[in-house]
Amino acid sequence: MSLGNLIFIVLGGIVPLAYIAYIIASRKASVWENQNISIHSRPYMHGWFVVVIMGVPSMVAAVAAGLLHVTGIYSVSPFILIAACIVLVASGFAFGLKKISPDFRARNKVENVIKWSLIAASLVSIMTTVGIVLSILFEALRFFDAVGFWNFITGTKWNPDTAFLSGAGRGGEQAANADFGAVPIFAGTFMITFIAMCVAVPIGLFSAIFLAEYATPRFRKIMKPLLEVLAGIPTVVYGFFAAITVSPLVVKAAAFFGLEAAYTNALSPGLVMGIMIIPLMSSLSDDVINAVPHSLREGSLALGTTVAETTKRVILPAALPGIVSAFLLSVSRAIGETMIVVMAAGLRPNLTANPLEGMTTVTVRIVDSLTGDQSFDSLETLSAFGLGFVLLILTLILNIISTIIVRKFREKYE
C-alpha cells in the first residue's frame, strides 16, 4: 500500500468519526439548553470544537507524513501513522468532551481556528509568490554574472546562437560573441502591446458604455454574452486567424499605399490580440460603470444634462479607478500572450519602429529559450530567467503606478 493511499484512508476514516463526534457533542450541549441552563455558545459550536480538537491534529500528522515521504526526508511506517492518528483522534475526542461545559467559550475557540486557517491560506499565496520571485532571481543572477545587467538592458542586439558552445564545454571566442541585448525584445513587446491596446481600449470601453448607459435590457441580455464569447476562443485559433487572414490583408493594404510589409509583421498580432482582449476590457468596464450609484445619474439628469454629458462628466470620472484597473489587466494579458505572436510575428528580435516588420516579445523568447535542446546552465537557457526578471520588475513598476492613480481618483470622487 502506497503512502498516498494510506493517507487517503486515514483522512477518509477521520471524516465519519468527526461527524459522530459532532453529533455527540452537539446533543450534549443541547441537553443544557433544553434544561434552561445558560450557555455561552450554541450547541453546534460545541460540536465543531470537538471536531477541531479531534480532527485537526490527526490531519496535520497525515499531511506531514506525506510531505516527509514526498521530499525524501523520512518515510513514515504505515502502521506508525495509523497508530498515531488513532491515538490523536481518541485523545482529541476525550479531551474535547471533557472540556466543553455551559460556560466554555467554544465559539471563540472555533473562530480562532478559522482565523488562523484563513491566515495560513493567505500565507500560502504569499509564499508562492515569494518562491516564484526567488526561483527567477537566483537563476537570473547566474545569467547576469556572465552577461552583465547593464549590458543586458541596454544592448540593442540579440544573437545567442553561439551561446550553446559554452554550455557544451566548448567556450572560446565564438561563445564570447553571443549577444544578449534585450532592447529589441522589449521594444517588440511594447510595440505589439501598444497596438493591441489601441484596438481593445476604445472598442471595449465604448461597448461597455453603450451596454451600461444606452442599451435596452433586452439588447444587453443578448449582446453581452455574444461579446464575451470572444474570451472563450483558444489563443491558437487567434494565431491561425492572424497568420492566415490578417497578415495577408495587412500586406495587401500596405502594398495599396505603396508600403512594403512582411508576412510576419507586428501589426497583425497586435490587431488580433486587441480583438482577443476586447471582452476583458468591456466586461470589467461594464461592471465598474454599473457599480456607480444611480443617484449620481439621477442627480445629473435632474439638472438638465443629457445622457452623453452625464456619462462624460459624472459616470466616467467616478468609474475611472475601475477602468484603470481594467486597462492594466488588459495590458498584462497582452504582455503575457505568446501563441499569437509566434504564429504571426515570428521569432526574430528586430529593433525597429515599423510595425510592418517582424518582431518578437519577451514571452516568446522565454519559451524559445527553454524549449530548445540547450543544457540548463547554458547562457541561452539562463537568458529566459533574465528576461523574466526584468519583466517582473517592469510589471511591479506598472502596478505601483496604477495603485497611485487609483488611490488618487478614488479619494477625489468618494
XYZ file of C-alpha atoms in Angstrom:
414
model
C 0.000 0.000 0.000
C 1.423 3.365 -1.031
C 1.662 6.222 1.428
C -0.734 8.295 -0.679
C -3.432 5.622 -0.464
C -2.744 5.243 3.232
C -3.210 8.959 3.873
C -6.432 8.871 1.846
C -7.717 6.013 4.005
C -6.702 7.811 7.210
C -8.392 11.052 6.189
C -11.411 9.118 4.932
C -11.711 7.465 8.319
C -11.382 10.742 10.209
C -14.336 12.363 8.430
C -17.056 9.924 9.627
C -15.536 9.870 13.104
C -15.604 13.658 13.164
C -19.266 13.624 12.174
C -20.061 11.222 15.021
C -18.139 13.423 17.453
C -20.053 16.474 16.225
C -23.397 14.775 16.856
C -22.406 13.612 20.347
C -21.033 16.996 21.446
C -23.944 18.931 19.962
C -26.508 16.743 21.722
C -24.629 17.074 24.993
C -24.782 20.872 24.729
C -28.424 20.724 23.621
C -29.331 18.984 26.890
C -28.067 22.037 28.799
C -30.068 24.321 26.535
C -33.236 22.258 26.981
C -32.780 22.416 30.751
C -32.739 26.234 30.526
C -29.099 26.351 31.599
C -27.352 29.484 30.389
C -24.645 28.505 27.918
C -22.049 30.767 26.335
C -22.030 29.161 22.855
C -24.628 27.479 20.734
C -24.686 23.642 20.776
C -23.351 23.340 17.228
C -20.302 25.392 18.253
C -19.501 22.836 20.955
C -19.798 20.166 18.286
C -17.401 21.969 15.998
C -14.952 22.454 18.852
C -14.760 18.726 19.463
C -14.384 18.111 15.716
C -11.496 20.565 15.536
C -9.725 19.150 18.584
C -10.176 15.618 17.295
C -9.574 16.012 13.575
C -7.011 18.758 13.058
C -4.014 17.130 14.849
C -4.517 13.804 13.053
C -4.893 15.524 9.653
C -1.759 17.563 10.281
C 0.119 14.376 11.166
C -1.084 12.629 7.990
C -0.158 15.578 5.753
C 3.230 15.967 7.453
C 3.968 12.290 6.883
C 3.081 12.693 3.218
C 5.351 15.715 2.835
C 8.245 13.919 4.526
C 7.764 10.968 2.182
C 7.498 13.090 -0.969
C 10.559 15.183 -0.140
C 12.577 12.065 0.716
C 13.469 13.270 4.210
C 11.878 10.353 6.037
C 9.471 7.561 5.171
C 6.931 7.013 7.933
C 5.801 3.446 8.514
C 2.101 2.966 7.614
C 1.398 1.219 10.900
C 3.027 4.005 12.900
C 0.985 6.602 11.023
C -2.291 4.748 11.596
C -1.485 4.235 15.268
C -0.556 7.895 15.728
C -3.769 9.048 14.046
C -5.890 6.707 16.185
C -4.225 7.986 19.370
C -4.667 11.628 18.304
C -8.309 11.119 17.352
C -9.157 9.293 20.567
C -7.274 11.779 22.751
C -8.865 14.751 20.982
C -12.339 13.284 21.319
C -11.912 12.588 25.046
C -10.330 15.959 25.723
C -12.996 17.830 23.763
C -15.930 16.166 25.526
C -14.290 16.780 28.888
C -13.524 20.387 28.075
C -16.981 21.544 26.988
C -19.282 22.955 29.638
C -22.062 25.569 29.801
C -19.526 28.323 30.469
C -16.976 27.104 27.931
C -16.272 29.624 25.139
C -16.451 27.151 22.268
C -17.411 29.820 19.743
C -14.255 31.828 20.472
C -12.062 28.741 20.101
C -13.628 27.716 16.797
C -13.450 31.254 15.400
C -9.764 31.451 16.333
C -9.133 28.231 14.435
C -10.985 29.649 11.427
C -8.996 32.880 11.652
C -5.665 31.074 11.726
C -6.785 28.819 8.880
C -7.536 31.883 6.765
C -4.160 33.375 7.704
C -2.467 30.148 6.656
C -4.351 30.190 3.342
C -3.240 33.752 2.668
C 0.344 32.861 3.589
C 0.269 30.054 1.021
C -0.382 32.549 -1.767
C 2.210 34.967 -0.388
C 4.849 32.272 -0.016
C 4.070 31.001 -3.504
C 4.718 34.489 -4.879
C 7.948 34.729 -2.897
C 9.008 31.313 -4.176
C 8.354 32.324 -7.781
C 10.383 35.512 -7.364
C 13.287 33.709 -5.696
C 13.324 30.913 -8.285
C 13.626 33.521 -11.033
C 16.057 35.711 -9.114
C 18.692 33.053 -8.376
C 18.874 31.849 -11.974
C 18.792 35.430 -13.273
C 21.796 36.310 -11.086
C 23.740 33.461 -12.698
C 22.938 34.912 -16.090
C 23.804 38.489 -15.108
C 27.145 37.315 -13.688
C 28.115 36.188 -17.176
C 26.462 38.890 -19.276
C 26.084 41.921 -17.063
C 22.805 43.542 -16.101
C 23.565 46.897 -17.719
C 24.678 45.315 -20.979
C 21.559 43.197 -20.941
C 19.040 46.027 -20.537
C 20.853 48.458 -22.861
C 22.120 46.101 -25.560
C 20.489 46.524 -28.969
C 21.443 43.158 -30.468
C 20.103 39.743 -29.524
C 22.141 36.915 -31.044
C 22.543 33.963 -28.640
C 23.233 31.429 -31.391
C 26.813 30.711 -30.229
C 25.973 30.604 -26.512
C 25.421 26.833 -26.657
C 29.182 26.327 -27.088
C 29.901 27.388 -23.506
C 27.137 25.127 -22.214
C 28.711 22.236 -24.155
C 32.166 22.908 -22.718
C 33.472 24.455 -25.927
C 33.771 28.039 -24.727
C 36.008 30.349 -26.659
C 35.872 33.304 -28.974
C 32.724 32.090 -30.709
C 30.890 31.662 -27.431
C 32.033 35.084 -26.284
C 30.496 36.651 -29.405
C 26.954 35.811 -28.266
C 24.922 38.982 -27.822
C 22.175 39.300 -25.233
C 20.813 42.796 -25.709
C 17.199 42.822 -24.547
C 16.166 46.169 -26.044
C 14.830 44.666 -29.330
C 12.776 42.099 -27.427
C 11.200 44.587 -25.032
C 10.668 47.028 -27.899
C 8.720 44.354 -29.760
C 6.730 43.579 -26.606
C 5.783 47.216 -26.105
C 5.005 47.728 -29.798
C 2.613 44.768 -30.032
C 1.050 45.578 -26.657
C 0.523 49.207 -27.732
C -1.195 48.130 -30.943
C -3.391 45.706 -29.018
C -4.389 48.402 -26.525
C -5.212 50.824 -29.346
C -7.765 48.261 -30.511
C -9.039 46.866 -27.212
C -9.362 50.018 -25.091
C -11.588 52.205 -27.294
C -13.759 49.367 -28.592
C -14.038 47.671 -25.204
C -14.699 50.902 -23.305
C -17.216 52.255 -25.824
C -19.068 48.960 -25.915
C -19.190 48.942 -22.111
C -20.578 52.494 -22.063
C -23.212 51.560 -24.642
C -24.296 48.420 -22.830
C -24.418 50.163 -19.448
C -25.949 53.520 -20.369
C -27.743 53.280 -23.724
C -28.730 49.686 -24.484
C -32.134 48.333 -23.544
C -32.222 45.419 -21.070
C -33.272 43.041 -23.854
C -30.460 44.130 -26.177
C -27.918 43.976 -23.331
C -29.082 40.488 -22.385
C -28.389 39.291 -25.920
C -25.239 41.209 -26.857
C -23.182 40.917 -23.655
C -22.925 37.088 -23.821
C -22.148 37.295 -27.550
C -19.336 39.742 -26.843
C -17.904 37.541 -24.112
C -17.823 34.543 -26.479
C -14.580 36.011 -27.838
C -12.942 35.328 -24.458
C -13.570 31.597 -24.831
C -11.801 31.186 -28.162
C -8.390 29.457 -27.759
C -5.403 31.670 -28.460
C -4.081 29.229 -31.044
C -7.230 29.892 -33.094
C -6.497 33.597 -32.885
C -2.969 32.767 -34.031
C -4.258 30.959 -37.102
C -6.584 33.861 -37.813
C -3.710 36.349 -37.535
C -1.318 34.323 -39.684
C -3.725 33.163 -42.398
C -6.220 36.007 -42.664
C -4.989 39.222 -41.079
C -1.341 39.131 -42.181
C -2.159 38.779 -45.922
C -4.676 41.602 -45.572
C -2.051 43.790 -43.914
C 0.433 43.017 -46.704
C -2.140 43.874 -49.396
C -3.227 47.048 -47.601
C 0.397 48.161 -47.235
C 1.048 47.478 -50.935
C -2.022 49.537 -51.834
C -0.474 52.522 -50.064
C 2.952 51.881 -51.595
C 4.475 50.325 -48.466
C 6.245 47.025 -48.027
C 5.079 44.704 -45.255
C 6.415 41.323 -44.221
C 4.006 38.455 -43.733
C 5.424 38.074 -40.215
C 4.764 41.619 -39.059
C 3.950 43.161 -35.681
C 0.730 44.815 -36.804
C -1.189 41.584 -37.392
C -0.706 40.004 -33.944
C -1.313 43.396 -32.347
C -4.673 43.772 -34.089
C -5.783 40.211 -33.352
C -4.562 40.416 -29.765
C -6.597 43.593 -29.351
C -9.696 41.772 -30.602
C -8.998 38.983 -28.134
C -8.752 41.431 -25.211
C -11.948 43.348 -26.053
C -14.184 41.080 -23.892
C -11.895 41.522 -20.880
C -11.813 45.302 -21.190
C -15.525 45.543 -21.964
C -16.756 43.204 -19.222
C -14.666 44.762 -16.460
C -15.512 48.313 -17.534
C -19.192 47.437 -17.778
C -19.212 46.077 -14.226
C -17.432 49.181 -12.941
C -19.795 51.583 -14.716
C -22.857 49.721 -13.421
C -21.398 49.937 -9.906
C -21.624 53.751 -9.959
C -24.587 54.748 -7.729
C -27.761 55.590 -9.647
C -28.174 58.678 -7.501
C -25.302 60.304 -9.407
C -27.030 59.636 -12.719
C -30.402 60.814 -11.472
C -28.943 63.963 -9.930
C -27.124 64.867 -13.126
C -30.116 64.206 -15.356
C -32.350 66.182 -12.988
C -30.160 69.231 -13.607
C -30.969 69.044 -17.302
C -27.854 67.369 -18.706
C -28.037 64.824 -21.478
C -27.105 61.161 -21.136
C -23.872 61.823 -23.019
C -22.923 64.702 -20.744
C -23.789 62.659 -17.664
C -21.640 59.788 -18.897
C -18.731 62.054 -19.751
C -18.717 64.330 -16.713
C -20.164 62.136 -13.937
C -20.106 58.400 -14.661
C -16.672 58.009 -16.244
C -14.833 60.120 -13.635
C -16.492 58.157 -10.832
C -15.647 54.842 -12.517
C -12.113 55.847 -13.521
C -10.260 53.801 -10.854
C -12.004 50.641 -12.013
C -11.435 51.475 -15.669
C -7.729 51.980 -14.977
C -7.618 48.581 -13.279
C -9.353 47.008 -16.293
C -6.811 48.671 -18.589
C -3.869 47.339 -16.578
C -5.311 43.823 -16.519
C -5.682 44.060 -20.292
C -2.066 45.207 -20.605
C -0.925 42.253 -18.511
C -2.962 39.924 -20.712
C -1.339 41.362 -23.828
C 2.192 41.173 -22.425
C 1.731 37.539 -21.439
C 0.365 36.384 -24.790
C 2.672 34.025 -26.708
C 0.897 31.902 -29.310
C -0.441 34.736 -31.479
C 2.986 36.380 -31.639
C 4.747 33.116 -32.518
C 2.377 32.346 -35.368
C 2.036 35.847 -36.833
C 5.100 37.915 -35.835
C 7.863 35.303 -35.845
C 10.877 34.849 -33.607
C 13.256 37.472 -34.983
C 14.394 40.110 -32.461
C 14.179 43.277 -34.506
C 14.702 46.787 -33.156
C 12.503 48.950 -35.350
C 9.645 51.406 -35.084
C 7.976 49.989 -38.204
C 5.054 47.723 -37.223
C 5.063 46.227 -40.733
C 8.274 44.332 -39.945
C 8.621 41.155 -37.917
C 9.239 41.393 -34.172
C 9.145 39.171 -31.134
C 8.195 39.530 -27.479
C 9.624 38.612 -24.105
C 7.333 35.647 -23.518
C 8.096 34.206 -26.954
C 11.845 34.393 -26.339
C 11.416 32.796 -22.909
C 9.546 29.862 -24.415
C 12.052 29.556 -27.240
C 14.984 29.549 -24.798
C 13.503 26.909 -22.506
C 12.195 24.531 -25.177
C 15.420 24.074 -27.139
C 17.995 21.321 -26.755
C 20.429 23.516 -24.810
C 21.772 22.464 -21.429
C 20.129 24.161 -18.493
C 23.290 26.019 -17.497
C 23.905 27.487 -20.956
C 23.591 31.243 -21.343
C 20.779 30.921 -23.871
C 18.674 28.957 -21.393
C 19.554 31.242 -18.491
C 18.617 34.257 -20.598
C 14.981 33.247 -20.123
C 15.330 33.931 -16.397
C 16.997 37.276 -17.119
C 14.098 38.271 -19.352
C 11.587 37.067 -16.791
C 13.305 39.028 -14.016
C 13.284 42.299 -15.954
C 9.669 41.712 -16.990
C 8.809 41.137 -13.326
C 10.383 44.474 -12.379
C 8.520 46.300 -15.148
C 5.240 44.713 -14.073
C 5.882 45.745 -10.475
C 6.536 49.343 -11.544
C 3.367 49.312 -13.623
C 1.342 48.044 -10.664
C 2.772 50.714 -8.374
C 1.871 53.445 -10.849
C -1.637 52.066 -11.252
C -2.107 51.909 -7.476
C -1.130 55.563 -7.164
C -3.552 56.564 -9.928
C -6.410 54.533 -8.492
C -5.920 55.925 -4.988
C -5.710 59.482 -6.279
C -9.004 59.368 -8.155
C -10.749 57.269 -5.516
C -10.022 59.935 -2.908
C -11.279 62.578 -5.301
C -14.640 61.001 -6.091
C -15.550 59.197 -2.880
